[in-house]
Amino acid sequence: MDEVKRLIRQVDVVGSPDLWSDIETRRPRPPEPGPGPGRRVVVAVMALLLSAGGTWLLVRSFGATGSSLPPATRATPATPHLAAEIAMPDGLVPSSVDVGPDAAWVAAYPDGDGGGALLRVDLGTNQIVATIPLRQPTLVRAVGDTVWVAEPGLQVLRRVDATTNMVVASIHLPGNWLSSMAADEAGVWVLTFSGYGERGVSSATPRLVRIDPATNQIVADHRFGRFSMNDDQQLQIGAGSVWILGGPVAEGDDGGELLQIDPATARVVATVPFDCFGFSVGPRLVWVWVPADGVFDTEDEPMAVRRIDVDTFTISRPFVPLSGVPYNLLGADDGGVWLSAHEGRDARIRPVHIDANTLEVDMRAPAAGVWPGNAILDAPTRTIWISGEHAVDRIDY
Amino acid sequence: MTMRKAAVSEPRTTELERVYREDGERLWRSLLLFCGDGELASDAVAEAFAQALHRGDEILDVGRWVWKSSYRIAAGELKRRRRTSGPVPETGYEIPDAPLELSIAMRSLSPMQRAAVTLHDYAGYKLREVAEITGSTTSAVGVHVTRGRQKLRKILEESADG
C-alpha cells in the first residue's frame, strides 16, 4: 500500500455510529424549492427585453415558432452498429476523443500516478498505431494535419503534427483551469478559468482565448463576466459561429444562457433568452437541452430539447424525445441530433437519433460505453465514439 | 409495525438495510474524510438512506444512489457554511480519534481534491465513478486526484524530515 493510502486509511480507527434507527424514523427533507412561478416571470421578462433589443448584449433576437424546416439532404441511414471496441493500454482512462482525416485521437488520462498519452487509432483497422506520452491530456481536437491536446492540470495546450506524431508546440494559457476547447482551420478557441478549485466552480472567472494556428500565438483574450464552468462541451464551433454556455439568465437559476459569438471579433452577437443545460451545434441548427417545464427546481427534473435555426433565428417549442429515460445531447449532424440515453438497468449508453424535421426518433444504436461517459459524434465519418472505463467503443451509422 | 413502516414495501427496506450494513461504515468514513465533521457525515448518510427509503422502487441502483446523494448533501451543506461564514472555513476540519497528521494533511487539500482523493483512494472508486458521484468530469477528477496526492505526499515528506 503506498504512503498516501496508508495515511488516509488511518480514518479506519474512528468508530462509526449506527444510523439505521435514525434512517428508519427520519422524515426526509423535501428537495430545496426553486423560486417557483416568480422565476418563470423573470425569464419571460428577460426574453421580452432581449427580443426588443433592450440590452447591451443583444444584436439579434430569437423568436419562438413551431414551423417546420426544409428536408435535410443526407444519405439513407445505414443501421447503426458497434464497429469496434478499442481497449486502452493498462493504467490509462479515455478522457476525450476526436476524429481527423484518417485517424481517431484519444486523450487518455492516467488512473494513478503514472503519465498519460495521446493515442492514435487507425480508422481502417481500429488499432492503436501510435502513443505520444503526455502528462495529463484530457481534451483533444483534430483539424487536418494538426491535433490540439489540452493538459488542464498544467494549463498547457500542445500542438501535435499528425504526419509525424510529434509535439511541435506548447502554448501556455492564462487562468488555472482550461475547461473546454474548439478548433477549426481558422483557429483554436479555449475557454479557461481563473480561481477554479479554490472555492469551487461557481467562483471561477472565465476567459475566451483564441490561438492563431499560423503563429501558435494567443491573438484574443476576452472576458464575458462571471459564469460557472460546465463540461468540456461548454464551448463549440459550428453554424458559422463560436458558441458558449454562459451564466444563468436570472439570479438563482442553474442553467446558462447560450451565447453566439462572432469568430472574427470574439464579440457576442446573440443570446438565447432562456436557461440551457447543454447544447449541440450542427451545420445549421443548434440543439439545446432545457427543463421540460422551463424551470429546473427538482433533482430528477424532466428535460426537453429545443431546436434553433441559426439562419432564421427561430426556436422550436420544447419537445420531450424520450419519456422517463435519462439522456444528454451527444452531437448534431445534418439530419438531426443524437442523444446519449440511459435505458435499461445496466450502466450502458444507448444513442438515439432525432430527426430534425419530425423531432421523432429515427435511429437507435446499440449499447456502448458506460453511462454517463463521454461520447462524441463525428458527422463527416458518421461515427460515434463512446468512452467506457478502459476502452473506447466506436459505432458506425 | 408502525404506520410509517407499513407505508414502505418490505423488500426495499430489507435491501436498503443490507446496503447500509455492508457499505454504511465505509460511506460514513469517506464522508468524514471529505468534510472533517462527524455530525455532518452522519446527517448526510442518514438523509441519503432516508430519501432512498422514501423513493422506493424509483431508484434502480441503491448503492450508487446513496453515495451520490450523501456526497451532494454534504457538499451542499459545506457550500452553505462557506457562504455564511466567509473564507477559510477549513479551520473547522477535524477528524477526531484519528492521528493528528491525518487531519492536518487532509485540511491542506481543497474540497474538490479531498472528495476526489477520498473516493478514489479510500473508497476505491474509479475516476469515472468519482465523477458521477461528485457531479464533475473524469478529466477534472483525474487532475484533482493527482494534485491531491502530490500535496499529501509532500506533507508526509516534510513531516518525515522533521
Coordinates of C-alpha atoms in Angstrom, one line a residue:
Chain A
M1 CA 0.0 0.0 0.0
D2 CA 1.5 3.4 -0.9
E3 CA 2.1 6.0 1.7
V4 CA -0.9 8.2 0.7
K5 CA -3.3 5.3 1.1
R6 CA -1.7 4.4 4.4
L7 CA -2.2 7.9 5.6
I8 CA -5.9 8.0 4.5
R9 CA -6.6 4.6 6.0
Q10 CA -5.9 5.9 9.4
V11 CA -9.5 7.0 9.4
D12 CA -10.5 3.4 9.9
V13 CA -9.7 3.7 13.6
V14 CA -12.6 6.1 14.0
G15 CA -15.7 4.4 15.3
S16 CA -18.7 5.0 13.1
P17 CA -22.2 5.4 14.5
D18 CA -25.1 3.0 13.8
L19 CA -27.5 5.3 12.0
W20 CA -30.2 2.8 11.0
S21 CA -32.8 3.7 13.5
D22 CA -32.4 7.3 12.6
I23 CA -32.7 6.4 8.9
E24 CA -35.9 4.4 9.5
T25 CA -37.6 7.1 11.6
R26 CA -36.3 10.2 9.9
R27 CA -38.6 12.3 7.7
P28 CA -36.6 13.0 4.6
R29 CA -36.1 16.7 3.8
P30 CA -38.0 17.9 0.8
P31 CA -35.9 19.0 -2.2
E32 CA -34.9 22.6 -2.0
P33 CA -37.7 24.6 -3.5
G34 CA -37.0 26.6 -6.6
P35 CA -38.1 30.2 -6.9
G36 CA -41.4 29.0 -8.3
P37 CA -43.5 30.9 -10.7
G38 CA -41.6 34.1 -9.9
R39 CA -38.6 32.8 -11.9
R40 CA -40.7 32.0 -14.9
V41 CA -41.9 35.6 -14.8
V42 CA -38.3 36.8 -14.7
V43 CA -37.3 34.6 -17.6
A44 CA -40.3 35.7 -19.6
V45 CA -39.5 39.4 -18.9
M46 CA -35.8 38.8 -19.8
A47 CA -37.0 37.2 -23.1
L48 CA -39.2 40.2 -23.9
L49 CA -36.4 42.6 -23.1
L50 CA -33.9 40.7 -25.2
S51 CA -36.2 40.3 -28.1
A52 CA -36.9 44.1 -28.1
G53 CA -33.1 44.6 -28.2
G54 CA -33.3 46.4 -24.9
T55 CA -30.0 45.1 -23.5
W56 CA -26.3 45.8 -24.4
L57 CA -25.8 42.1 -25.1
L58 CA -28.3 41.6 -27.9
V59 CA -27.8 42.4 -31.6
R60 CA -30.2 39.7 -32.9
S61 CA -33.1 38.2 -31.2
F62 CA -34.6 34.7 -31.3
G63 CA -38.3 34.2 -31.6
A64 CA -40.3 31.0 -30.9
T65 CA -42.1 29.2 -33.7
G66 CA -43.4 25.8 -34.4
S67 CA -42.7 26.0 -38.2
S68 CA -41.0 23.0 -39.9
L69 CA -37.8 23.0 -41.8
P70 CA -37.0 22.2 -45.4
P71 CA -36.0 18.5 -45.6
A72 CA -32.3 17.9 -44.8
T73 CA -30.3 16.1 -47.5
R74 CA -28.3 13.2 -46.3
A75 CA -27.5 9.7 -47.3
T76 CA -30.0 6.9 -46.4
P77 CA -29.0 5.9 -42.9
A78 CA -27.3 2.6 -42.5
T79 CA -28.2 0.6 -39.5
P80 CA -26.1 1.8 -36.6
H81 CA -23.8 -0.9 -35.4
L82 CA -20.9 -1.4 -33.0
A83 CA -17.8 -1.3 -35.2
A84 CA -15.0 -1.7 -32.7
E85 CA -14.1 -1.8 -29.0
I86 CA -10.7 -0.2 -28.7
A87 CA -9.0 -1.3 -25.4
M88 CA -6.9 1.3 -23.7
P89 CA -3.4 0.4 -22.5
D90 CA -3.1 -0.5 -18.8
G91 CA -3.4 2.4 -16.5
L92 CA -5.0 4.8 -19.0
V93 CA -8.5 6.1 -18.9
P94 CA -10.0 7.6 -22.1
S95 CA -10.9 11.2 -21.5
S96 CA -11.7 12.7 -24.9
V97 CA -11.9 11.6 -28.5
D98 CA -11.8 13.4 -31.8
V99 CA -11.6 12.3 -35.4
G100 CA -9.2 13.6 -38.0
P101 CA -8.9 12.8 -41.7
D102 CA -7.5 9.3 -41.3
A103 CA -7.3 8.7 -37.5
A104 CA -9.2 9.0 -34.3
W105 CA -7.3 10.5 -31.4
V106 CA -7.8 9.6 -27.8
A107 CA -6.6 11.8 -24.9
A108 CA -6.0 9.2 -22.2
Y109 CA -5.5 10.2 -18.6
P110 CA -3.5 8.1 -16.1
D111 CA -5.6 6.2 -13.5
G112 CA -3.0 6.7 -10.8
D113 CA 0.4 8.3 -10.6
G114 CA 1.8 7.4 -14.0
G115 CA 1.8 9.5 -17.2
G116 CA -1.0 9.9 -19.7
A117 CA -0.8 9.7 -23.5
L118 CA -2.4 10.8 -26.8
L119 CA -3.3 7.7 -28.7
R120 CA -3.7 7.5 -32.5
V121 CA -6.3 5.0 -33.7
D122 CA -6.2 4.0 -37.3
L123 CA -9.7 4.4 -38.8
G124 CA -9.3 1.5 -41.1
T125 CA -8.1 -1.1 -38.6
N126 CA -9.3 0.5 -35.3
Q127 CA -5.9 -0.3 -33.9
I128 CA -3.8 2.0 -31.7
V129 CA -0.9 2.8 -34.1
A130 CA 0.9 5.5 -32.1
T131 CA 1.3 6.5 -28.5
I132 CA 2.5 10.0 -27.7
P133 CA 3.4 10.3 -24.0
L134 CA 2.0 13.4 -22.3
R135 CA 1.5 14.1 -18.6
Q136 CA -2.2 15.0 -18.2
P137 CA -4.0 15.1 -21.5
T138 CA -7.7 15.4 -21.1
L139 CA -9.1 17.2 -24.2
V140 CA -8.3 16.7 -27.9
R141 CA -9.4 18.3 -31.1
A142 CA -8.2 17.2 -34.6
V143 CA -8.2 19.6 -37.6
G144 CA -6.5 18.5 -40.8
D145 CA -2.9 17.6 -40.1
T146 CA -3.0 19.2 -36.6
V147 CA -4.1 17.7 -33.3
W148 CA -4.5 20.0 -30.4
V149 CA -4.3 18.5 -26.9
A150 CA -5.1 20.3 -23.7
E151 CA -3.5 19.5 -20.4
P152 CA -5.6 21.5 -17.9
G153 CA -3.6 20.5 -14.8
L154 CA -0.5 22.1 -16.5
Q155 CA -2.6 24.9 -18.2
V156 CA -0.9 24.0 -21.5
L157 CA -2.1 23.4 -25.0
R158 CA 0.1 21.1 -27.1
R159 CA 0.2 21.1 -30.9
V160 CA 0.8 17.7 -32.5
D161 CA 1.8 17.2 -36.1
A162 CA -0.4 14.3 -37.3
T163 CA 2.0 13.5 -40.1
T164 CA 4.9 12.8 -37.7
N165 CA 3.0 12.2 -34.4
M166 CA 5.4 14.7 -32.7
V167 CA 4.6 17.6 -30.3
V168 CA 5.7 20.7 -32.3
A169 CA 4.5 23.5 -30.0
S170 CA 3.4 24.1 -26.4
I171 CA 1.3 27.1 -25.6
H172 CA 0.8 28.3 -22.0
L173 CA -2.6 29.6 -21.3
P174 CA -3.9 32.2 -18.8
G175 CA -6.0 31.2 -15.8
N176 CA -5.6 28.0 -13.8
W177 CA -8.1 25.6 -15.5
L178 CA -8.6 25.0 -19.2
S179 CA -12.1 23.5 -19.3
S180 CA -13.1 23.3 -23.0
M181 CA -11.7 23.7 -26.5
A182 CA -13.0 24.0 -30.0
A183 CA -11.0 24.2 -33.2
D184 CA -11.3 24.6 -37.0
E185 CA -8.9 25.6 -39.8
A186 CA -9.2 29.3 -38.7
G187 CA -8.1 28.9 -35.2
V188 CA -8.3 27.2 -31.8
W189 CA -10.6 28.6 -29.1
V190 CA -10.1 27.8 -25.5
L191 CA -12.4 28.5 -22.5
T192 CA -10.2 28.9 -19.5
F193 CA -11.0 29.9 -15.9
S194 CA -9.1 31.7 -13.1
G195 CA -9.7 30.7 -9.5
Y196 CA -11.0 27.2 -10.2
G197 CA -10.8 24.7 -7.4
E198 CA -10.0 27.2 -4.7
R199 CA -13.6 27.9 -3.7
G200 CA -15.5 25.7 -6.1
V201 CA -16.6 26.0 -9.7
S202 CA -19.0 28.9 -9.3
S203 CA -16.5 31.4 -8.2
A204 CA -14.1 30.9 -11.2
T205 CA -13.7 33.7 -13.7
P206 CA -14.0 32.7 -17.4
R207 CA -11.9 33.8 -20.4
L208 CA -12.2 33.0 -24.0
V209 CA -8.9 32.7 -25.7
R210 CA -8.1 32.3 -29.4
I211 CA -4.8 30.9 -30.8
D212 CA -3.8 31.6 -34.3
P213 CA -2.6 28.3 -35.8
A214 CA -0.3 30.1 -38.2
T215 CA 1.8 31.5 -35.4
N216 CA 0.7 29.5 -32.3
Q217 CA 0.2 32.8 -30.6
I218 CA -2.7 34.0 -28.4
V219 CA -4.4 36.6 -30.5
A220 CA -7.6 37.2 -28.4
D221 CA -8.3 37.0 -24.7
H222 CA -11.9 38.0 -24.0
R223 CA -13.8 38.1 -20.7
F224 CA -17.6 37.7 -20.5
G225 CA -18.3 38.4 -16.9
R226 CA -18.8 35.7 -14.3
F227 CA -20.3 32.3 -15.0
S228 CA -19.7 28.7 -13.9
M229 CA -17.5 26.2 -15.5
N230 CA -19.5 23.4 -17.2
D231 CA -18.3 20.3 -19.0
D232 CA -15.9 20.1 -22.0
Q233 CA -18.7 20.8 -24.4
Q234 CA -19.3 24.2 -23.0
L235 CA -17.5 25.7 -26.0
Q236 CA -18.3 24.6 -29.5
I237 CA -17.8 25.8 -33.1
G238 CA -20.4 25.4 -35.8
A239 CA -23.0 27.1 -38.0
G240 CA -20.5 29.9 -38.7
S241 CA -20.1 30.9 -35.1
V242 CA -18.5 30.1 -31.7
W243 CA -20.9 29.1 -29.0
I244 CA -20.5 29.2 -25.2
L245 CA -22.9 28.1 -22.5
G246 CA -22.5 31.1 -20.1
G247 CA -24.1 32.3 -16.9
P248 CA -27.7 32.0 -15.7
V249 CA -30.5 34.1 -17.2
A250 CA -31.6 35.2 -13.8
E251 CA -30.3 35.2 -10.3
G252 CA -30.7 31.8 -8.7
D253 CA -31.1 29.9 -12.0
D254 CA -29.0 26.8 -12.5
G255 CA -28.5 26.7 -16.3
G256 CA -26.7 29.1 -18.6
E257 CA -27.6 31.4 -21.4
L258 CA -26.2 30.3 -24.8
L259 CA -24.0 32.9 -26.3
Q260 CA -23.4 33.2 -30.1
I261 CA -20.0 34.8 -30.7
D262 CA -18.7 36.2 -34.0
P263 CA -15.4 34.4 -34.6
A264 CA -13.9 37.4 -36.3
T265 CA -14.4 39.8 -33.4
A266 CA -14.9 37.5 -30.4
R267 CA -18.0 39.6 -29.6
V268 CA -21.3 38.2 -28.5
V269 CA -23.8 38.8 -31.3
A270 CA -26.8 37.0 -29.9
T271 CA -28.1 35.3 -26.8
V272 CA -30.7 32.5 -26.4
P273 CA -33.0 34.0 -23.8
F274 CA -33.7 31.1 -21.6
D275 CA -31.6 28.7 -19.4
C276 CA -29.9 25.9 -21.2
F277 CA -28.2 22.9 -19.6
G278 CA -26.4 21.6 -22.6
F279 CA -26.3 22.2 -26.4
S280 CA -25.0 20.6 -29.6
V281 CA -24.2 22.6 -32.7
G282 CA -24.8 21.2 -36.2
P283 CA -24.2 22.6 -39.7
R284 CA -27.2 24.9 -39.5
L285 CA -29.1 24.0 -36.4
V286 CA -28.3 24.3 -32.7
W287 CA -30.0 22.0 -30.2
V288 CA -30.4 22.9 -26.6
W289 CA -31.3 20.8 -23.6
V290 CA -33.7 22.5 -21.2
P291 CA -36.1 21.7 -18.3
A292 CA -39.4 20.5 -19.8
D293 CA -41.4 23.0 -17.8
G294 CA -38.8 25.7 -18.2
V295 CA -37.6 25.7 -14.6
F296 CA -35.0 23.4 -13.0
D297 CA -36.2 23.0 -9.5
T298 CA -36.3 19.3 -8.7
E299 CA -33.5 16.8 -8.6
D300 CA -34.9 14.5 -11.3
E301 CA -36.3 17.3 -13.5
P302 CA -37.8 16.0 -16.8
M303 CA -35.7 17.5 -19.6
A304 CA -36.7 18.6 -23.1
V305 CA -35.0 19.6 -26.3
R306 CA -35.4 22.7 -28.4
R307 CA -34.2 23.2 -32.0
I308 CA -32.8 26.6 -33.1
D309 CA -32.5 27.5 -36.7
V310 CA -29.5 29.8 -36.9
D311 CA -30.3 31.1 -40.4
T312 CA -33.8 32.4 -39.4
F313 CA -33.2 32.8 -35.6
T314 CA -36.3 30.7 -34.8
I315 CA -36.7 28.3 -31.9
S316 CA -39.0 25.3 -31.8
R317 CA -41.2 24.6 -28.9
P318 CA -39.8 22.2 -26.3
F319 CA -40.2 18.6 -27.1
V320 CA -39.5 15.6 -24.9
P321 CA -37.8 12.9 -27.1
L322 CA -37.6 10.2 -24.5
S323 CA -40.1 9.8 -21.7
G324 CA -38.9 8.7 -18.3
V325 CA -35.3 8.0 -19.5
P326 CA -32.2 10.0 -18.6
Y327 CA -30.4 11.4 -21.6
N328 CA -28.0 14.1 -22.7
L329 CA -27.3 15.7 -26.0
L330 CA -24.5 13.8 -27.8
G331 CA -24.0 15.6 -31.1
A332 CA -25.7 17.1 -34.1
D333 CA -25.4 16.0 -37.7
D334 CA -27.1 17.3 -40.8
G335 CA -30.1 15.1 -40.3
G336 CA -30.8 15.9 -36.6
V337 CA -29.3 15.3 -33.3
W338 CA -28.0 12.2 -31.4
L339 CA -28.8 11.7 -27.7
S340 CA -27.0 9.6 -25.2
A341 CA -29.8 7.7 -23.5
H342 CA -29.6 5.6 -20.4
E343 CA -32.3 3.0 -21.0
G344 CA -32.3 -0.3 -19.2
R345 CA -30.9 -1.3 -15.9
D346 CA -27.3 -1.6 -16.9
A347 CA -24.8 1.2 -17.0
R348 CA -24.5 1.5 -20.8
I349 CA -25.3 4.3 -23.2
R350 CA -27.8 3.8 -26.0
P351 CA -27.5 6.5 -28.6
V352 CA -30.8 7.6 -30.2
H353 CA -31.1 9.9 -33.2
I354 CA -33.9 12.5 -33.5
D355 CA -34.9 13.6 -37.0
A356 CA -34.5 17.4 -37.5
N357 CA -37.9 17.7 -39.1
T358 CA -40.2 15.3 -37.4
L359 CA -38.5 15.6 -34.0
E360 CA -39.0 11.9 -33.5
V361 CA -36.6 9.0 -33.0
D362 CA -35.5 7.6 -36.4
M363 CA -32.4 5.6 -35.4
R364 CA -31.3 3.6 -32.4
A365 CA -27.7 2.5 -31.9
P366 CA -26.5 -0.5 -29.8
A367 CA -25.4 -0.1 -26.2
A368 CA -21.8 1.1 -25.7
G369 CA -19.5 2.7 -23.1
V370 CA -20.6 3.5 -19.6
W371 CA -23.2 6.0 -18.5
P372 CA -22.8 8.9 -18.2
G373 CA -19.4 8.6 -20.0
N374 CA -18.0 10.9 -22.6
A375 CA -19.4 10.5 -26.1
I376 CA -18.7 12.4 -29.3
L377 CA -20.2 12.4 -32.8
D378 CA -18.0 12.8 -35.9
A379 CA -20.6 13.8 -38.5
P380 CA -18.2 13.6 -41.6
T381 CA -17.3 9.9 -40.9
R382 CA -20.8 9.1 -39.4
T383 CA -19.2 7.6 -36.3
I384 CA -19.9 7.9 -32.6
W385 CA -17.2 7.3 -30.1
I386 CA -18.1 6.5 -26.5
S387 CA -15.7 6.2 -23.7
G388 CA -16.0 3.2 -21.3
E389 CA -13.9 2.5 -18.2
H390 CA -10.9 1.2 -20.1
A391 CA -12.0 1.2 -23.8
V392 CA -13.4 3.4 -26.4
D393 CA -16.4 2.0 -28.4
R394 CA -16.9 3.0 -32.0
I395 CA -20.4 3.0 -33.5
D396 CA -20.9 3.5 -37.3
Y397 CA -24.1 4.6 -38.8
Chain B
M1 CA -45.2 -2.5 13.0
T2 CA -45.7 1.2 12.9
M3 CA -47.8 3.1 10.3
R4 CA -44.6 4.6 8.8
K5 CA -43.0 1.2 8.2
A6 CA -46.2 -0.2 6.7
A7 CA -46.1 2.5 4.1
V8 CA -42.8 1.2 2.7
S9 CA -42.5 -2.1 0.8
E10 CA -40.8 -4.6 2.9
P11 CA -38.3 -6.0 0.3
R12 CA -36.9 -2.5 -0.4
T13 CA -36.4 -1.8 3.3
T14 CA -34.6 -5.0 3.7
E15 CA -32.5 -4.3 0.7
L16 CA -31.6 -0.8 1.9
E17 CA -30.7 -2.1 5.4
R18 CA -28.4 -4.7 3.8
V19 CA -26.7 -2.0 1.7
Y20 CA -26.3 0.1 4.8
R21 CA -24.9 -2.7 6.8
E22 CA -22.5 -3.7 4.0
D23 CA -21.4 -0.2 3.0
G24 CA -22.6 2.3 5.5
E25 CA -19.4 2.4 7.6
R26 CA -17.2 2.9 4.5
L27 CA -19.5 5.6 3.3
W28 CA -19.6 7.4 6.7
R29 CA -15.8 7.4 7.0
S30 CA -15.4 8.5 3.4
L31 CA -17.7 11.5 4.2
L32 CA -15.8 12.2 7.4
L33 CA -12.6 12.4 5.3
F34 CA -14.3 14.7 2.9
C35 CA -15.9 17.1 5.3
G36 CA -14.0 16.7 8.5
D37 CA -17.2 16.8 10.6
G38 CA -18.7 13.6 12.1
E39 CA -22.1 15.1 12.6
L40 CA -22.3 16.3 9.1
A41 CA -21.2 12.9 7.8
S42 CA -23.9 11.2 9.9
D43 CA -26.6 13.6 8.7
A44 CA -25.6 13.1 5.1
V45 CA -25.6 9.3 5.3
A46 CA -28.9 9.2 7.3
E47 CA -30.6 11.7 5.0
A48 CA -29.5 9.9 1.8
F49 CA -30.7 6.5 3.1
A50 CA -34.0 8.0 4.4
Q51 CA -34.6 9.6 1.0
A52 CA -33.9 6.2 -0.7
L53 CA -36.4 4.6 1.6
H54 CA -39.0 7.2 0.7
R55 CA -38.4 6.8 -3.0
G56 CA -38.7 3.0 -3.0
D57 CA -38.5 1.4 -6.4
E58 CA -37.8 4.7 -8.3
I59 CA -34.1 4.0 -7.6
L60 CA -32.5 1.4 -9.8
D61 CA -29.1 1.1 -8.1
V62 CA -29.4 1.9 -4.5
G63 CA -25.8 1.6 -3.6
R64 CA -24.7 4.1 -6.3
W65 CA -27.6 6.4 -5.5
V66 CA -26.8 6.8 -1.8
W67 CA -23.2 7.5 -2.4
K68 CA -24.0 10.2 -4.9
S69 CA -26.8 11.7 -2.7
S70 CA -24.8 11.7 0.5
Y71 CA -21.9 13.5 -1.2
R72 CA -24.2 16.0 -2.7
I73 CA -25.9 16.6 0.7
A74 CA -22.6 17.1 2.5
A75 CA -21.1 19.3 -0.3
G76 CA -24.3 21.4 -0.3
E77 CA -24.0 21.9 3.5
L78 CA -20.3 22.8 3.2
K79 CA -21.1 25.3 0.5
R80 CA -23.8 26.8 2.6
R81 CA -21.4 27.2 5.5
R82 CA -18.8 28.9 3.3
R83 CA -21.5 31.4 2.1
T84 CA -22.5 32.3 5.6
S85 CA -19.2 32.1 7.4
G86 CA -16.9 33.6 4.8
P87 CA -13.4 32.5 3.6
V88 CA -11.1 29.9 5.2
P89 CA -13.7 27.6 6.6
E90 CA -11.2 24.7 6.7
T91 CA -10.1 25.6 10.2
G92 CA -13.2 23.6 11.3
Y93 CA -12.0 20.5 9.6
E94 CA -11.1 17.8 12.2
I95 CA -11.1 14.0 12.3
P96 CA -11.4 13.1 16.0
D97 CA -9.9 9.9 17.4
A98 CA -7.5 9.6 14.4
P99 CA -3.8 10.6 14.3
L100 CA -3.5 14.3 14.1
E101 CA -1.3 14.1 10.9
L102 CA -4.4 12.9 9.0
S103 CA -6.5 16.0 9.9
I104 CA -3.5 18.3 9.2
A105 CA -2.8 16.6 5.8
M106 CA -6.5 16.4 4.6
R107 CA -7.1 20.0 5.7
S108 CA -4.5 21.2 3.3
L109 CA -6.5 19.9 0.3
S110 CA -9.2 21.9 -1.4
P111 CA -12.7 20.4 -1.0
M112 CA -12.6 19.1 -4.6
Q113 CA -9.2 17.4 -4.1
R114 CA -10.5 15.9 -0.8
A115 CA -13.6 14.5 -2.4
A116 CA -11.6 13.1 -5.3
V117 CA -8.8 11.5 -3.3
T118 CA -11.2 10.1 -0.7
L119 CA -13.5 8.5 -3.2
H120 CA -10.6 7.2 -5.4
D121 CA -8.0 6.2 -2.8
Y122 CA -10.1 5.4 0.2
A123 CA -13.4 4.2 -1.2
G124 CA -11.8 2.6 -4.3
Y125 CA -13.9 4.2 -7.0
K126 CA -12.6 4.6 -10.5
L127 CA -12.2 8.1 -11.9
R128 CA -15.4 7.9 -13.9
E129 CA -17.4 6.7 -10.9
V130 CA -15.9 9.5 -8.8
A131 CA -17.0 12.0 -11.5
E132 CA -20.5 10.6 -11.4
I133 CA -20.7 10.8 -7.6
T134 CA -19.4 14.4 -7.4
G135 CA -21.1 15.7 -10.5
S136 CA -17.8 16.5 -12.1
T137 CA -15.9 15.3 -15.2
T138 CA -13.5 12.4 -15.4
S139 CA -10.7 14.7 -16.5
A140 CA -11.2 17.1 -13.7
V141 CA -11.3 14.3 -11.2
G142 CA -8.1 12.9 -12.5
V143 CA -6.3 16.1 -12.0
H144 CA -7.7 16.6 -8.5
V145 CA -6.6 13.1 -7.5
T146 CA -3.1 13.7 -8.9
R147 CA -2.7 17.1 -7.3
G148 CA -4.3 16.0 -4.0
R149 CA -1.9 13.0 -3.8
Q150 CA 1.1 15.2 -4.6
K151 CA 0.1 17.6 -1.8
L152 CA -0.3 14.7 0.7
R153 CA 2.9 13.1 -0.3
K154 CA 4.7 16.4 0.1
I155 CA 3.3 16.8 3.6
L156 CA 4.4 13.3 4.5
E157 CA 7.9 14.0 3.3
E158 CA 8.1 17.3 5.2
S159 CA 6.9 15.6 8.3
A160 CA 9.4 12.8 7.9
D161 CA 12.2 15.4 7.6
G162 CA 11.2 16.8 10.9

